[in-house]
XYZ file of C-alpha atoms in Angstrom:
723
model
C 43.672 13.036 2.637
C 44.760 12.686 6.262
C 43.802 14.884 9.177
C 46.919 17.073 8.936
C 46.229 17.781 5.263
C 42.612 18.568 6.110
C 43.687 21.130 8.718
C 46.153 22.655 6.264
C 43.361 22.979 3.716
C 41.245 24.846 6.269
C 44.143 27.107 7.268
C 44.927 27.847 3.645
C 41.337 28.893 2.887
C 40.473 30.295 6.301
C 39.412 33.704 5.006
C 37.068 32.146 2.458
C 35.618 29.825 5.123
C 34.979 32.801 7.372
C 33.753 35.332 4.835
C 31.139 33.242 2.961
C 29.310 31.888 6.083
C 29.359 35.354 7.631
C 27.943 36.871 4.454
C 25.191 34.247 4.319
C 24.330 34.690 8.013
C 24.106 38.479 7.668
C 21.993 38.172 4.532
C 19.643 35.738 6.267
C 19.305 38.096 9.228
C 18.216 41.018 7.080
C 15.922 38.825 4.958
C 14.127 37.473 8.050
C 14.179 40.720 10.003
C 10.567 41.586 9.166
C 9.242 38.017 8.884
C 5.708 37.427 10.154
C 5.018 35.376 13.255
C 3.797 31.856 12.724
C 0.983 30.077 14.540
C 0.268 26.383 14.692
C -3.059 24.760 15.418
C -3.379 21.131 16.527
C -6.295 18.760 17.151
C -6.683 15.124 18.204
C -9.306 12.694 16.843
C -10.240 9.295 18.294
C -11.115 6.671 15.663
C -11.606 3.448 17.661
C -10.441 1.384 14.687
C -8.200 -1.028 16.615
C -9.680 -1.052 20.138
C -13.228 0.265 19.675
C -16.368 -1.885 20.203
C -19.172 -2.214 17.678
C -22.313 -4.283 17.128
C -20.366 -7.042 15.370
C -17.775 -7.362 18.140
C -18.024 -10.591 20.126
C -15.990 -10.623 23.325
C -12.218 -10.317 23.040
C -12.042 -10.451 19.252
C -8.547 -9.656 17.948
C -8.577 -7.312 14.977
C -6.413 -7.814 11.907
C -3.630 -5.221 11.960
C -3.535 -5.131 8.165
C -7.230 -4.157 8.116
C -6.660 -1.594 10.888
C -3.713 -0.022 9.042
C -5.727 0.035 5.827
C -8.597 1.793 7.654
C -6.201 4.423 8.980
C -4.854 4.956 5.468
C -8.422 5.461 4.238
C -8.986 8.162 6.864
C -5.680 9.902 6.128
C -6.277 9.787 2.373
C -9.760 11.218 2.890
C -8.158 14.138 4.730
C -5.560 14.611 1.987
C -7.985 14.243 -0.916
C -8.267 17.137 -3.349
C -12.040 17.199 -3.021
C -11.761 17.708 0.750
C -9.234 20.516 0.285
C -11.374 22.147 -2.361
C -14.423 22.157 -0.093
C -12.347 23.555 2.777
C -10.929 26.266 0.523
C -14.323 27.440 -0.725
C -15.900 27.196 2.746
C -13.178 29.467 4.110
C -13.511 31.866 1.195
C -17.299 32.016 1.530
C -17.022 32.904 5.231
C -14.467 35.666 4.535
C -16.184 37.099 1.456
C -19.457 37.750 3.308
C -17.594 39.846 5.916
C -17.514 43.603 5.519
C -14.253 43.814 7.454
C -11.791 41.450 9.110
C -13.062 40.085 12.436
C -9.768 38.523 13.598
C -11.421 35.165 14.296
C -11.860 34.080 10.700
C -9.071 36.151 9.155
C -6.824 39.034 10.138
C -6.817 42.361 8.225
C -3.826 41.369 6.101
C -5.501 38.149 4.911
C -8.759 40.026 4.344
C -6.991 42.574 2.140
C -5.208 39.805 0.246
C -8.541 38.108 -0.501
C -9.897 41.393 -1.866
C -6.837 41.705 -4.078
C -7.094 38.126 -5.379
C -10.838 38.379 -6.090
C -11.665 41.640 -7.890
C -14.846 43.513 -7.059
C -16.589 42.538 -10.316
C -16.026 38.864 -9.468
C -17.293 39.336 -5.905
C -20.502 40.883 -7.235
C -21.224 37.705 -9.201
C -20.417 35.288 -6.399
C -20.949 36.858 -2.973
C -24.414 36.742 -1.399
C -24.474 38.996 1.650
C -25.114 37.227 4.976
C -25.423 33.902 3.150
C -22.137 31.931 3.303
C -23.816 28.737 2.075
C -25.066 30.265 -1.170
C -21.704 31.980 -1.625
C -20.041 28.587 -1.219
C -22.334 27.088 -3.880
C -21.526 29.977 -6.231
C -17.805 29.391 -5.708
C -18.197 25.713 -6.556
C -20.173 26.524 -9.688
C -17.636 29.149 -10.744
C -14.823 26.620 -10.357
C -16.662 23.903 -12.296
C -17.725 26.252 -15.093
C -14.371 28.112 -15.169
C -16.241 31.367 -15.071
C -14.987 33.608 -13.611
C -11.500 32.211 -14.168
C -10.136 34.004 -11.092
C -11.652 31.367 -8.795
C -9.912 28.422 -10.484
C -6.667 30.400 -10.630
C -6.933 31.255 -6.934
C -7.306 27.591 -5.984
C -4.696 26.143 -8.353
C -1.983 28.763 -7.769
C 0.071 28.448 -4.588
C 0.198 32.134 -3.612
C -2.676 32.185 -1.127
C -3.698 30.240 2.012
C -6.759 29.006 0.059
C -4.797 27.206 -2.651
C -4.348 23.478 -3.011
C -0.634 23.797 -2.320
C -1.172 25.738 0.923
C -3.894 23.392 2.231
C -1.680 20.405 1.442
C 0.468 21.566 4.349
C -2.173 20.303 6.773
C -0.492 17.330 8.434
C -2.436 14.259 9.566
C -0.520 11.459 11.277
C -1.386 8.461 13.397
C -0.008 8.711 16.925
C 2.170 5.629 17.171
C 0.045 2.471 17.233
C -2.896 4.104 19.008
C -6.395 4.924 17.736
C -5.575 8.641 17.660
C -4.976 10.858 14.637
C -3.274 14.210 15.142
C -3.932 17.092 12.753
C -1.747 20.182 12.659
C -1.498 23.284 10.512
C 0.875 26.235 10.560
C 0.039 29.698 9.227
C 0.839 33.352 9.864
C -2.851 34.164 10.414
C -3.915 32.849 13.830
C -7.666 32.981 13.225
C -7.497 31.499 9.730
C -5.159 28.767 10.959
C -7.603 27.549 13.602
C -10.651 28.012 11.350
C -8.967 26.002 8.576
C -8.243 23.088 10.879
C -11.767 23.139 12.306
C -13.195 23.215 8.793
C -10.972 20.299 7.797
C -12.258 18.217 10.703
C -15.931 18.929 9.991
C -15.718 18.266 6.250
C -13.556 15.175 6.324
C -15.600 13.557 9.144
C -18.774 14.086 7.138
C -17.175 12.697 3.961
C -15.700 9.717 5.803
C -19.067 8.858 7.344
C -20.727 9.121 3.931
C -18.120 6.818 2.402
C -18.555 4.232 5.156
C -22.357 4.287 4.901
C -22.239 4.001 1.109
C -20.219 0.787 1.464
C -23.323 -1.091 2.669
C -26.068 1.148 1.252
C -26.010 -0.527 -2.147
C -25.821 -3.963 -0.527
C -28.885 -3.287 1.623
C -30.790 -1.951 -1.370
C -29.837 -5.036 -3.383
C -31.082 -7.443 -0.707
C -34.271 -5.432 -0.245
C -35.010 -5.742 -3.965
C -34.160 -9.433 -3.892
C -36.384 -9.932 -0.841
C -39.311 -8.246 -2.585
C -38.821 -10.456 -5.658
C -38.554 -13.597 -3.508
C -41.709 -12.616 -1.606
C -43.612 -12.171 -4.848
C -42.407 -15.546 -6.149
C -43.427 -17.194 -2.874
C -46.895 -15.598 -2.963
C -47.428 -16.691 -6.556
C -46.420 -20.262 -5.700
C -48.699 -20.295 -2.637
C -51.605 -18.942 -4.697
C -51.098 -21.703 -7.256
C -51.189 -24.279 -4.432
C -54.340 -22.684 -3.036
C -56.133 -22.835 -6.374
C -54.887 -26.387 -6.884
C -56.354 -27.456 -3.513
C -59.628 -25.685 -4.218
C -59.964 -27.230 -7.663
C -59.063 -30.670 -6.346
C -61.146 -30.264 -3.169
C -58.108 -31.085 -1.070
C -58.022 -30.159 2.579
C -55.123 -32.320 3.625
C -53.978 -34.598 0.873
C -51.886 -36.894 3.002
C -54.492 -37.250 5.783
C -57.271 -37.674 3.260
C -55.448 -40.388 1.341
C -54.514 -42.056 4.617
C -58.135 -42.002 5.812
C -59.318 -43.215 2.411
C -56.932 -46.154 2.529
C -58.077 -46.965 6.051
C -61.731 -46.878 5.034
C -61.045 -49.087 2.032
C -59.341 -51.608 4.231
C -62.189 -51.569 6.780
C -64.850 -51.884 4.086
C -62.955 -54.689 2.397
C -62.761 -56.615 5.687
C -66.426 -55.977 6.478
C -67.433 -56.884 2.963
C -65.570 -60.175 3.196
C -67.139 -60.947 6.560
C -70.679 -60.123 5.371
C -70.230 -62.101 2.161
C -69.227 -65.105 4.209
C -72.178 -64.724 6.516
C -74.462 -64.209 3.516
C -73.239 -67.387 1.830
C -73.557 -69.389 5.028
C -77.062 -68.078 5.772
C -78.140 -68.622 2.173
C -76.932 -72.246 2.232
C -78.653 -72.864 5.539
C -81.782 -71.233 4.165
C -81.785 -73.525 1.116
C -81.467 -76.619 3.282
C -84.329 -75.461 5.493
C -86.461 -74.754 2.453
C -85.917 -78.309 1.288
C -86.977 -79.656 4.635
C -89.958 -77.332 4.900
C -90.860 -77.680 1.226
C -90.979 -73.921 0.862
C -90.530 -72.122 -2.471
C -89.017 -68.779 -1.545
C -90.016 -67.002 -4.749
C -93.613 -68.078 -4.644
C -93.717 -67.626 -0.912
C -92.952 -63.912 -1.200
C -95.413 -63.255 -3.938
C -97.569 -62.137 -1.109
C -97.528 -58.355 -1.317
C -97.594 -57.854 2.405
C -94.630 -60.135 3.057
C -92.742 -58.659 0.113
C -93.343 -55.192 1.469
C -92.111 -56.197 4.918
C -88.982 -57.810 3.445
C -88.137 -54.774 1.297
C -88.772 -52.514 4.271
C -86.338 -54.523 6.404
C -83.793 -54.457 3.524
C -84.136 -50.687 3.107
C -83.852 -50.055 6.841
C -80.814 -52.300 7.051
C -79.238 -50.413 4.132
C -79.979 -47.156 5.919
C -78.403 -48.461 9.111
C -75.344 -49.655 7.144
C -74.944 -46.253 5.463
C -75.328 -44.311 8.698
C -72.925 -46.577 10.531
C -70.121 -44.896 8.581
C -71.154 -41.515 9.973
C -70.073 -41.226 13.638
C -72.212 -38.091 14.104
C -75.489 -39.799 13.135
C -77.787 -40.283 16.189
C -80.850 -42.127 14.652
C -79.374 -45.604 14.667
C -81.421 -46.806 17.646
C -84.720 -45.730 16.099
C -83.920 -47.488 12.865
C -82.990 -50.638 14.788
C -86.355 -50.542 16.617
C -88.147 -50.189 13.294
C -86.221 -53.138 11.899
C -87.243 -55.257 14.893
C -90.872 -54.280 14.495
C -90.868 -55.175 10.811
C -89.020 -58.422 11.539
C -91.735 -59.302 14.039
C -94.460 -58.467 11.546
C -92.684 -60.428 8.822
C -92.346 -63.422 11.167
C -96.014 -63.360 12.019
C -97.007 -63.000 8.374
C -94.803 -65.927 7.306
C -96.139 -68.120 10.128
C -99.706 -67.385 9.167
C -99.044 -68.027 5.489
C -97.172 -71.221 6.236
C -99.942 -72.381 8.574
C -102.514 -72.032 5.860
C -100.567 -74.197 3.466
C -98.836 -76.658 5.865
C -99.429 -78.395 9.133
C -97.591 -76.796 12.067
C -98.567 -79.230 14.832
C -95.207 -80.885 14.691
C -92.793 -79.141 17.073
C -89.839 -79.811 14.812
C -91.562 -77.979 12.017
C -91.978 -74.923 14.177
C -88.330 -74.917 15.040
C -87.323 -75.297 11.435
C -89.639 -72.511 10.488
C -88.116 -70.223 13.108
C -84.654 -71.084 11.779
C -85.750 -70.420 8.250
C -87.211 -67.018 9.207
C -84.093 -66.122 11.092
C -81.792 -67.053 8.208
C -84.058 -65.444 5.669
C -83.961 -62.127 7.612
C -80.181 -62.472 8.013
C -79.780 -63.051 4.281
C -81.814 -60.008 3.437
C -79.919 -57.862 5.943
C -76.540 -59.033 4.706
C -77.532 -58.485 1.091
C -78.549 -54.940 1.944
C -75.303 -54.401 3.856
C -73.193 -55.893 1.078
C -74.899 -53.680 -1.446
C -74.207 -50.620 0.688
C -70.583 -51.664 1.043
C -70.321 -52.230 -2.728
C -71.607 -48.739 -3.340
C -69.188 -47.335 -0.797
C -66.318 -49.258 -2.363
C -67.226 -47.784 -5.733
C -67.114 -44.289 -4.202
C -63.688 -45.022 -2.692
C -62.382 -46.228 -6.038
C -63.642 -43.037 -7.652
C -61.846 -41.051 -4.907
C -58.685 -43.077 -5.565
C -58.947 -42.306 -9.257
C -59.348 -38.611 -8.413
C -56.523 -38.378 -5.833
C -53.940 -40.356 -7.773
C -52.996 -37.628 -10.324
C -53.353 -34.884 -7.703
C -50.443 -36.261 -5.658
C -47.674 -35.522 -8.185
C -49.002 -32.054 -8.915
C -49.290 -31.280 -5.205
C -45.740 -32.516 -4.546
C -44.376 -30.363 -7.367
C -46.148 -27.272 -6.030
C -44.983 -27.991 -2.483
C -41.387 -28.415 -3.670
C -41.609 -25.146 -5.549
C -42.955 -23.389 -2.465
C -40.193 -24.947 -0.366
C -37.535 -23.640 -2.770
C -39.015 -20.141 -2.774
C -39.472 -20.204 0.975
C -35.865 -21.230 1.645
C -34.658 -18.574 -0.814
C -36.816 -15.992 0.943
C -35.477 -16.982 4.370
C -31.859 -16.880 3.144
C -32.285 -13.452 1.543
C -34.016 -12.221 4.697
C -31.050 -13.480 6.714
C -28.582 -11.765 4.361
C -30.596 -8.553 4.555
C -30.488 -8.663 8.350
C -26.717 -9.182 8.211
C -26.327 -6.255 5.806
C -28.490 -4.043 8.018
C -26.435 -5.107 11.039
C -23.236 -4.327 9.153
C -24.633 -0.979 8.046
C -25.609 -0.040 11.569
C -22.215 -1.167 12.858
C -20.409 0.936 10.242
C -22.578 3.957 11.020
C -21.705 3.640 14.689
C -17.994 3.002 14.099
C -17.710 5.838 11.553
C -18.574 8.411 14.193
C -15.125 9.854 14.893
C -14.737 11.769 18.148
C -12.747 14.982 18.506
C -10.750 14.523 21.710
C -8.802 17.799 21.507
C -10.474 20.625 19.645
C -8.234 22.842 17.488
C -5.979 24.916 19.712
C -3.617 27.550 18.331
C -0.283 28.623 19.799
C 2.419 30.959 18.576
C 5.601 29.273 17.392
C 8.991 30.469 18.668
C 10.859 32.716 16.251
C 13.164 30.836 13.897
C 15.168 33.906 12.968
C 18.267 33.101 15.041
C 18.112 29.441 14.095
C 17.941 30.362 10.401
C 20.900 32.741 10.787
C 22.992 30.053 12.476
C 21.839 27.430 10.015
C 22.697 29.591 7.004
C 26.173 30.225 8.449
C 26.679 26.503 9.016
C 25.403 25.678 5.537
C 27.773 28.232 4.052
C 30.731 26.909 6.041
C 29.963 23.249 5.314
C 29.222 23.994 1.666
C 32.482 25.853 1.090
C 34.462 23.273 3.062
C 32.871 20.410 1.157
C 33.635 22.149 -2.111
C 37.255 22.641 -1.103
C 37.562 19.005 -0.028
C 36.053 17.813 -3.296
C 38.400 20.039 -5.294
C 41.342 18.849 -3.233
C 40.481 15.184 -3.663
C 39.742 15.517 -7.366
C 42.891 17.589 -8.006
C 45.181 15.572 -10.329
C 48.251 17.817 -10.076
C 51.503 16.346 -8.739
C 51.751 18.650 -5.658
C 54.148 16.579 -3.519
C 57.115 14.312 -3.966
C 55.085 11.341 -2.705
C 52.372 11.873 -5.356
C 55.107 12.331 -8.017
C 56.628 8.935 -7.149
C 53.161 7.340 -7.231
C 52.112 8.909 -10.548
C 55.373 8.514 -12.492
C 56.610 5.225 -11.075
C 60.115 6.749 -10.789
C 62.290 7.319 -7.768
C 62.786 10.910 -6.610
C 66.049 12.626 -6.095
C 64.408 15.421 -4.127
C 62.071 18.420 -4.231
C 62.355 22.193 -4.097
C 59.700 24.694 -2.958
C 59.054 28.144 -4.341
C 61.896 30.187 -2.869
C 61.702 33.648 -1.387
C 65.146 35.237 -1.654
C 64.365 37.776 1.056
C 63.413 35.116 3.605
C 66.493 33.693 5.403
C 64.461 30.733 6.636
C 63.606 29.800 3.046
C 67.224 30.140 2.002
C 68.406 27.836 4.760
C 65.816 25.174 4.032
C 66.563 25.356 0.304
C 70.266 24.745 1.021
C 69.316 21.661 3.025
C 67.115 20.382 0.209
C 69.855 21.036 -2.390
C 72.278 19.131 -0.225
C 69.876 16.198 -0.164
C 69.542 16.391 -3.957
C 73.295 16.447 -4.515
C 73.838 13.586 -2.083
C 71.171 11.504 -3.826
C 72.749 12.313 -7.201
C 76.116 11.067 -6.042
C 74.522 7.884 -4.749
C 72.482 7.332 -7.906
C 75.284 7.811 -10.491
C 75.624 4.471 -12.249
C 78.810 2.802 -10.963
C 79.128 0.814 -14.214
C 79.712 4.034 -16.091
C 82.279 5.448 -13.693
C 85.812 5.330 -15.046
C 88.413 7.838 -16.013
C 85.823 10.118 -17.641
C 83.861 12.777 -15.801
C 80.312 11.716 -14.713
C 77.697 13.173 -17.040
C 74.452 14.243 -15.318
C 71.535 15.175 -17.588
C 68.917 17.728 -16.546
C 65.789 17.150 -18.606
C 62.044 17.683 -18.576
C 59.140 16.513 -20.693
C 57.726 20.006 -21.215
C 59.008 23.562 -21.227
C 58.979 25.868 -18.205
C 59.562 23.062 -15.694
C 62.487 24.917 -14.047
C 65.334 22.616 -15.072
C 67.688 25.559 -15.873
C 67.193 27.048 -12.412
C 67.670 23.677 -10.726
C 70.795 22.794 -12.713
C 72.365 26.150 -11.743
C 71.460 25.603 -8.055
C 72.950 22.069 -8.116
C 76.117 23.312 -9.823
C 76.389 26.151 -7.305
C 76.021 23.747 -4.393
C 78.661 21.385 -5.841
C 81.109 24.254 -6.281
C 80.540 25.316 -2.668
C 81.506 21.834 -1.596
C 84.834 22.203 -3.487
C 84.045 20.253 -6.672
C 84.772 21.574 -10.136
C 81.627 21.552 -12.275
C 81.067 22.044 -15.991
C 77.506 23.277 -16.499
C 76.313 23.151 -20.099
C 73.033 24.947 -20.828
C 71.230 26.362 -23.856
C 70.916 30.081 -24.403
C 70.186 32.900 -26.842
C 73.658 32.925 -28.416
C 74.914 32.370 -31.927
C 77.831 30.154 -30.847
C 79.021 28.260 -27.808
C 80.434 30.627 -25.151
C 81.676 30.279 -21.577
C 80.001 32.843 -19.368
C 79.858 33.045 -15.541
C 81.021 29.445 -15.146
C 78.437 28.180 -17.630
C 78.984 26.829 -21.094
C 76.121 28.177 -23.167
C 75.255 26.613 -26.530
C 72.691 28.045 -28.973
C 69.067 26.976 -28.486
C 68.778 26.511 -32.210
C 71.467 23.883 -32.264
C 70.203 20.482 -33.319
C 71.420 17.901 -30.791
C 69.765 14.736 -32.034
C 72.678 13.822 -34.339
C 75.551 14.603 -31.939
C 77.629 11.535 -31.137
C 79.529 12.850 -28.114
C 79.687 15.855 -25.869
C 82.897 17.182 -27.504
C 80.840 18.213 -30.528
C 78.770 20.460 -28.284
C 81.591 22.275 -26.459
C 84.684 24.145 -27.649
C 87.821 22.217 -28.445
C 89.817 24.100 -25.823
C 87.556 22.771 -23.049
C 88.179 19.254 -21.800
C 85.279 17.756 -19.746
C 87.754 15.457 -18.027
C 89.245 18.479 -16.286
C 86.064 18.712 -14.202
C 84.676 16.564 -11.411
C 81.093 16.749 -12.738
C 79.568 17.625 -16.065
C 75.946 18.862 -15.924
C 74.137 18.981 -19.254
C 70.745 20.600 -19.788
C 68.946 19.092 -22.781
C 65.785 20.324 -24.543
C 62.341 18.991 -23.432
C 61.862 15.368 -24.363
C 58.578 16.085 -26.147
C 60.245 18.710 -28.364
C 61.837 16.019 -30.558
C 65.379 17.506 -30.228
C 66.761 14.709 -28.048
C 70.513 13.877 -28.212
C 70.092 10.127 -28.382
C 73.847 9.525 -28.938
C 74.777 11.614 -25.927
C 72.346 9.655 -23.737
C 74.509 6.588 -24.115
C 77.306 8.313 -22.195
C 75.116 9.699 -19.381
C 75.527 8.454 -15.801
C 72.304 9.930 -14.395
C 69.247 11.791 -15.666
C 67.374 14.214 -13.405
C 63.843 14.722 -14.756
C 62.462 18.020 -13.534
C 58.669 18.025 -12.980
C 56.571 21.028 -11.978
C 54.366 20.363 -8.921
C 51.462 22.425 -10.296
C 50.637 20.188 -13.277
C 49.352 16.646 -13.862
C 51.243 13.655 -15.225
C 49.997 12.702 -18.705
C 50.458 9.722 -20.984
C 52.774 11.778 -23.231
C 55.071 12.374 -20.238
C 55.191 8.665 -19.531
C 56.127 7.855 -23.146
C 58.891 10.498 -23.063
C 60.403 8.957 -19.930
C 60.529 5.617 -21.708
C 63.124 7.178 -24.052
C 65.487 7.717 -21.114
C 64.820 4.292 -19.610
C 65.868 2.689 -22.898
C 69.546 3.514 -22.134
C 69.515 1.739 -18.747
C 70.863 4.520 -16.578
C 69.158 5.891 -13.470
C 66.309 8.312 -14.129
C 65.284 10.319 -11.060
C 62.573 12.948 -10.810
C 62.963 16.264 -9.063
C 59.696 17.977 -8.118
C 59.910 21.729 -8.474
C 57.608 24.232 -6.787
C 56.132 22.069 -3.996
C 54.367 23.736 -1.074
C 56.290 24.363 2.117
C 53.815 22.284 4.127
C 54.733 19.165 2.156
C 58.414 19.417 3.193
C 57.898 18.153 6.742
C 58.766 14.607 5.628
C 62.039 15.836 4.037
C 63.275 18.456 6.503
C 63.580 18.105 10.269
C 60.988 19.940 12.358
C 63.737 21.903 14.123
C 64.699 23.558 10.853
C 61.142 24.516 9.996
C 60.807 26.151 13.429
C 57.023 26.189 13.688
C 55.424 27.927 16.659
C 55.196 25.756 19.756
C 51.378 25.650 19.648
C 51.484 24.520 16.047
C 54.047 21.809 16.802
C 51.997 20.666 19.794
C 48.859 20.337 17.661
C 50.769 18.318 15.091
C 52.091 15.961 17.776
C 48.577 15.458 19.121
C 47.259 14.496 15.698
C 50.252 12.212 15.179
C 49.694 10.646 18.618
C 53.248 11.644 19.621
C 52.510 12.060 23.322
C 56.046 11.169 24.510
C 57.971 13.519 22.251
C 61.178 14.841 23.740
C 59.786 18.382 23.793
C 57.390 17.324 26.519
C 60.267 16.209 28.747
C 61.722 18.780 31.164
């Protein structure tokens, strides 16, 4: 469909295109005449999700946009959740139900009356608690959960009230671009209820969102607190076991004690070796002196006094040796003085005893005796010291035997305490992180209302709806017409006939109006074109001495072939040619009437061998310039196959108001079998489709119409524009 055809379609259906949109616009006007005014309430909330600062923020930390977008979706879904809408619905209802009359701020009188209609008085008596909206709200929740009374659940689930799920779903929440702002808006015919609803939405969803954020870390904190308590108990038990182990083993500091014990053992071993050496040396020297002095040590000390002095010196030396290991002992000097006194007494006693049994006048004897006394005292001292050291070494060995098994047990307990201590420290660290995260979430979940709900009246949409309905009606009807036009499979024009049939066209005729001279003139022009084309299309191979035979056929009945054959014959006669027109009619025999040879319709033509069998013997076809023969429809089965062999041209008449079917195509193949020209003639085309066949001067359109056509054809230099 080109632009010209589109304009013709509009012109053809102009009344329909005007009436339907006008009807729809008028109907819309009366339907919206008494429509209520609408109010819209908007609010702005700051979230701080992408640019806000919290406890966990460190400097210029870039936030993950995926996480930010997910957080915004969580907020928006919290607003849109059914639980939020249900709480808002029942909060609004509880505030209205406790009112005795509409206050205008919560609801206008119309909404108040509607609530009273939706909730009967017997239901209100069960639910409403005067001057107590909170208890009324609780009763509404219980009634919904228990489905008793059923009116409450029906009120919320049905979409006929501003308190229903469907109505509250109209609350819009959108993120403003890529900012941290969320805009909420709601439109309603009740100004007070509109603003109250939005305010209620903000309060409830902010509380729910904060609760959801806090609950994210609440369980984590509780888990770590329980784990910390368990770890503390395990650590205390391990420390108590170590305490008891130390007390039982008399351990103050195992490692220092064992170190000191090893040091003491080493010192005692060295001292013991030194004293043993001195003892052996002194004892050897003493034996040599005894040989020189002829002294028997055992018999010499049978004297009780000397024996007592020797034992006293030995005991005091042992005491000094024992106390030398104690750095805090302060009686060492006194003991040393006592030892010296007893040594002096022992020396005097030995000298006296030796003097009684030996001569001491020799000086060398006195010196040897002094040496013997000195070595004898040294031997006794060293023996006492060695004995003390032996006892001390035995004590150290006992301590070694006691500390040896304690080391592994102490190490195991210390490792156990270390494991529990590190576990306790790690859990304490995790708990601190969870508490930090919890505090950060609590701070970041505090959404701020930047713009409180503000309500304005919306402009009336009445005129816009009227215009829109008219446009919808116009576009809808036009679209329907275009679809019908495009999907129309009828032949319509000569161009479509050529395309559908695959045959060449001899011409086309419109529906004629005998009373219109313009139609008569154009039809004469078209008939002239048809006749001219027929003359050009007559097969030259079949031209000879015989008269050209032109067949007028159709595939179906009522195609107009009789009318067209008469018009063609009439036009040929006007041009001076003699024409024999043979048509079928309601006669019993062949008759010549008004220049037409009429044969009976009932006559069977399929077996006729030549045209002379069809006409009277007194008529010779060769006396005529043209012979026009109308044959029955090709699909009727009464086809004169023998006569077709003598035909020079077949004009197939096709009605423009029908489609071309497969049966039509098969019927045409019958004519094509005889190898003579088969041309179609389209009957009943529209006058608009003739512009490609008739000159524009003959159509004589108004100048404005011709100008519009030239504009759409881009014919800007047409001769009509030249003065």
